Amino acid sequence: MNERGQLLPENLPLDSTLARALSRDKRECREAVRLLGVMQHAGRIEAGIYLMGLLAGAPDDWEWRTAIAEALHGFDNDGCARLLFGELRTVKGSNTTRRYRDAVLKSLATLPAGLTSAGFEAMLEDPTCSQRTRDKVRCILDGVDGR
């Protein structure tokens, strides 16, 4: 805490938060993932790396995967960009996965162009990429909110 009584995410304990992220209680897991996201926004690189590992090993629980993808928002890391683009290549679009894929795109949109432009350009040229996804990518590249 600082002198005004505010919690400082950069000083929060990581070990207990990591343990909570692996809990069997879904609510506890989501809260821990959100906290890890706050920690990585505050500069705790290790929190972002842990979130990447959670996503890489996550089951096909789209609500859980969406929470992790949202927590990676703004994690300025080359490995994170590669992981998120990999998710878009492997998780096929459907009504079930749409919210998850949108969360991945939104997280990618927060990363620097140097990390994402080649991946977005590849998506535009990929014939297996849906027209809807290509439209969303064009909006990201044009700086337009495509919601």
mmCIF file of C-alpha atoms in Angstrom:
data_model
loop_
_atom_site.group_PDB
_atom_site.id
_atom_site.type_symbol
_atom_site.label_atom_id
_atom_site.label_comp_id
_atom_site.label_asym_id
_atom_site.label_seq_id
_atom_site.Cartn_x
_atom_site.Cartn_y
_atom_site.Cartn_z
ATOM 1 C CA MET A 1 0.000 0.000 0.000
ATOM 2 C CA ASN A 2 1.069 3.538 -0.609
ATOM 3 C CA GLU A 3 0.740 6.461 1.797
ATOM 4 C CA ARG A 4 -2.862 7.067 0.638
ATOM 5 C CA GLY A 5 -3.851 3.479 1.441
ATOM 6 C CA GLN A 6 -4.060 2.351 -2.180
ATOM 7 C CA LEU A 7 -2.996 -1.137 -3.185
ATOM 8 C CA LEU A 8 0.038 -1.188 -5.432
ATOM 9 C CA PRO A 9 -0.236 -4.091 -7.918
ATOM 10 C CA GLU A 10 3.526 -4.172 -8.352
ATOM 11 C CA ASN A 11 3.852 -5.092 -4.656
ATOM 12 C CA LEU A 12 1.159 -7.772 -4.454
ATOM 13 C CA PRO A 13 2.313 -11.336 -3.716
ATOM 14 C CA LEU A 14 2.525 -13.431 -6.847
ATOM 15 C CA ASP A 15 2.673 -16.942 -5.362
ATOM 16 C CA SER A 16 -0.748 -16.884 -3.703
ATOM 17 C CA THR A 17 -2.327 -15.345 -6.813
ATOM 18 C CA LEU A 18 -0.815 -18.067 -8.992
ATOM 19 C CA ALA A 19 -2.209 -20.732 -6.671
ATOM 20 C CA ARG A 20 -5.670 -19.114 -6.814
ATOM 21 C CA ALA A 21 -5.539 -19.169 -10.632
ATOM 22 C CA LEU A 22 -5.322 -22.963 -10.457
ATOM 23 C CA SER A 23 -8.177 -23.371 -7.973
ATOM 24 C CA ARG A 24 -11.100 -25.676 -8.765
ATOM 25 C CA ASP A 25 -13.446 -22.757 -7.998
ATOM 26 C CA LYS A 26 -14.127 -20.956 -11.312
ATOM 27 C CA ARG A 27 -14.929 -17.647 -9.617
ATOM 28 C CA GLU A 28 -11.666 -17.773 -7.669
ATOM 29 C CA CYS A 29 -9.777 -18.549 -10.885
ATOM 30 C CA ARG A 30 -11.342 -15.638 -12.791
ATOM 31 C CA GLU A 31 -10.566 -13.209 -9.948
ATOM 32 C CA ALA A 32 -6.953 -14.411 -9.838
ATOM 33 C CA VAL A 33 -6.613 -14.056 -13.616
ATOM 34 C CA ARG A 34 -7.988 -10.501 -13.460
ATOM 35 C CA LEU A 35 -5.521 -9.690 -10.687
ATOM 36 C CA LEU A 36 -2.660 -11.172 -12.729
ATOM 37 C CA GLY A 37 -3.783 -8.905 -15.579
ATOM 38 C CA VAL A 38 -3.639 -5.869 -13.293
ATOM 39 C CA MET A 39 -0.211 -6.966 -12.105
ATOM 40 C CA GLN A 40 1.127 -7.307 -15.651
ATOM 41 C CA HIS A 41 -0.305 -3.865 -16.529
ATOM 42 C CA ALA A 42 1.651 -2.515 -13.561
ATOM 43 C CA GLY A 43 4.876 -3.923 -14.994
ATOM 44 C CA ARG A 44 5.014 -7.388 -13.427
ATOM 45 C CA ILE A 45 6.335 -9.238 -16.476
ATOM 46 C CA GLU A 46 6.242 -12.549 -14.623
ATOM 47 C CA ALA A 47 2.456 -12.196 -14.228
ATOM 48 C CA GLY A 48 2.083 -11.831 -17.994
ATOM 49 C CA ILE A 49 4.334 -14.810 -18.635
ATOM 50 C CA TYR A 50 2.229 -16.885 -16.240
ATOM 51 C CA LEU A 51 -0.957 -15.798 -18.034
ATOM 52 C CA MET A 52 0.581 -16.930 -21.325
ATOM 53 C CA GLY A 53 1.288 -20.332 -19.788
ATOM 54 C CA LEU A 54 -2.275 -20.563 -18.477
ATOM 55 C CA LEU A 55 -3.640 -19.817 -21.940
ATOM 56 C CA ALA A 56 -1.308 -22.272 -23.665
ATOM 57 C CA GLY A 57 -2.445 -25.066 -21.347
ATOM 58 C CA ALA A 58 -6.103 -24.100 -20.974
ATOM 59 C CA PRO A 59 -8.844 -26.582 -21.880
ATOM 60 C CA ASP A 60 -11.568 -25.671 -24.383
ATOM 61 C CA ASP A 61 -13.478 -23.693 -21.759
ATOM 62 C CA TRP A 62 -14.137 -20.532 -23.772
ATOM 63 C CA GLU A 63 -15.199 -18.431 -20.790
ATOM 64 C CA TRP A 64 -11.941 -19.298 -18.995
ATOM 65 C CA ARG A 65 -9.827 -18.738 -22.102
ATOM 66 C CA THR A 66 -11.586 -15.394 -22.728
ATOM 67 C CA ALA A 67 -10.752 -14.202 -19.193
ATOM 68 C CA ILE A 68 -7.089 -15.065 -19.767
ATOM 69 C CA ALA A 69 -6.995 -13.396 -23.205
ATOM 70 C CA GLU A 70 -8.541 -10.252 -21.714
ATOM 71 C CA ALA A 71 -5.957 -10.235 -18.917
ATOM 72 C CA LEU A 72 -3.187 -10.267 -21.560
ATOM 73 C CA HIS A 73 -4.493 -6.930 -22.874
ATOM 74 C CA GLY A 74 -1.494 -4.676 -23.431
ATOM 75 C CA PHE A 75 1.198 -7.251 -22.567
ATOM 76 C CA ASP A 76 3.920 -5.837 -24.808
ATOM 77 C CA ASN A 77 5.824 -9.062 -25.411
ATOM 78 C CA ASP A 78 6.780 -10.775 -28.676
ATOM 79 C CA GLY A 79 5.929 -14.193 -27.254
ATOM 80 C CA CYS A 80 2.480 -12.960 -26.282
ATOM 81 C CA ALA A 81 1.801 -11.734 -29.817
ATOM 82 C CA ARG A 82 2.925 -15.080 -31.271
ATOM 83 C CA LEU A 83 0.749 -16.994 -28.799
ATOM 84 C CA LEU A 84 -2.340 -14.901 -29.551
ATOM 85 C CA PHE A 85 -1.899 -15.165 -33.328
ATOM 86 C CA GLY A 86 -1.442 -18.907 -32.863
ATOM 87 C CA GLU A 87 -4.752 -19.005 -31.004
ATOM 88 C CA LEU A 88 -6.498 -17.325 -33.927
ATOM 89 C CA ARG A 89 -5.006 -19.878 -36.327
ATOM 90 C CA THR A 90 -5.919 -22.944 -34.260
ATOM 91 C CA VAL A 91 -9.288 -21.974 -32.770
ATOM 92 C CA LYS A 92 -11.768 -21.973 -35.615
ATOM 93 C CA GLY A 93 -14.496 -19.356 -35.647
ATOM 94 C CA SER A 94 -17.983 -20.411 -34.568
ATOM 95 C CA ASN A 95 -20.828 -19.075 -32.458
ATOM 96 C CA THR A 96 -19.203 -20.826 -29.492
ATOM 97 C CA THR A 97 -15.733 -19.318 -29.967
ATOM 98 C CA ARG A 98 -16.654 -15.851 -31.292
ATOM 99 C CA ARG A 99 -16.354 -14.017 -27.956
ATOM 100 C CA TYR A 100 -12.993 -15.675 -27.275
ATOM 101 C CA ARG A 101 -11.607 -14.842 -30.713
ATOM 102 C CA ASP A 102 -12.811 -11.250 -30.311
ATOM 103 C CA ALA A 103 -11.000 -11.011 -26.948
ATOM 104 C CA VAL A 104 -7.817 -12.304 -28.605
ATOM 105 C CA LEU A 105 -8.137 -9.725 -31.392
ATOM 106 C CA LYS A 106 -8.741 -6.935 -28.872
ATOM 107 C CA SER A 107 -5.662 -7.935 -26.891
ATOM 108 C CA LEU A 108 -3.600 -8.035 -30.086
ATOM 109 C CA ALA A 109 -4.937 -4.587 -31.004
ATOM 110 C CA THR A 110 -3.376 -3.163 -27.828
ATOM 111 C CA LEU A 111 0.119 -4.343 -28.747
ATOM 112 C CA PRO A 112 2.622 -2.217 -30.677
ATOM 113 C CA ALA A 113 2.389 -2.414 -34.469
ATOM 114 C CA GLY A 114 5.932 -3.772 -34.588
ATOM 115 C CA LEU A 115 4.720 -6.928 -32.868
ATOM 116 C CA THR A 116 1.463 -7.356 -34.754
ATOM 117 C CA SER A 117 1.513 -5.846 -38.248
ATOM 118 C CA ALA A 118 3.056 -8.901 -39.952
ATOM 119 C CA GLY A 119 0.570 -11.216 -38.220
ATOM 120 C CA PHE A 120 -2.396 -9.044 -39.157
ATOM 121 C CA GLU A 121 -1.191 -8.758 -42.755
ATOM 122 C CA ALA A 122 -0.845 -12.554 -42.923
ATOM 123 C CA MET A 123 -4.426 -12.905 -41.680
ATOM 124 C CA LEU A 124 -5.662 -10.597 -44.451
ATOM 125 C CA GLU A 125 -3.961 -12.804 -47.047
ATOM 126 C CA ASP A 126 -5.026 -16.123 -45.497
ATOM 127 C CA PRO A 127 -7.843 -17.675 -47.570
ATOM 128 C CA THR A 128 -8.993 -19.704 -44.543
ATOM 129 C CA CYS A 129 -9.619 -16.508 -42.552
ATOM 130 C CA SER A 130 -13.300 -15.536 -42.628
ATOM 131 C CA GLN A 131 -14.454 -12.281 -44.194
ATOM 132 C CA ARG A 132 -15.809 -11.138 -40.813
ATOM 133 C CA THR A 133 -12.401 -11.680 -39.180
ATOM 134 C CA ARG A 134 -10.618 -9.916 -42.053
ATOM 135 C CA ASP A 135 -12.988 -6.954 -41.603
ATOM 136 C CA LYS A 136 -12.140 -6.823 -37.892
ATOM 137 C CA VAL A 137 -8.419 -6.957 -38.698
ATOM 138 C CA ARG A 138 -8.797 -4.103 -41.223
ATOM 139 C CA CYS A 139 -10.537 -2.038 -38.535
ATOM 140 C CA ILE A 140 -7.645 -2.698 -36.133
ATOM 141 C CA LEU A 141 -5.061 -1.748 -38.765
ATOM 142 C CA ASP A 142 -7.034 1.397 -39.668
ATOM 143 C CA GLY A 143 -7.405 2.347 -35.992
ATOM 144 C CA VAL A 144 -11.196 2.077 -36.131
ATOM 145 C CA ASP A 145 -13.269 0.523 -33.354
ATOM 146 C CA GLY A 146 -14.860 -2.382 -35.215
ATOM 147 C CA ARG A 147 -17.464 -3.345 -32.611
#
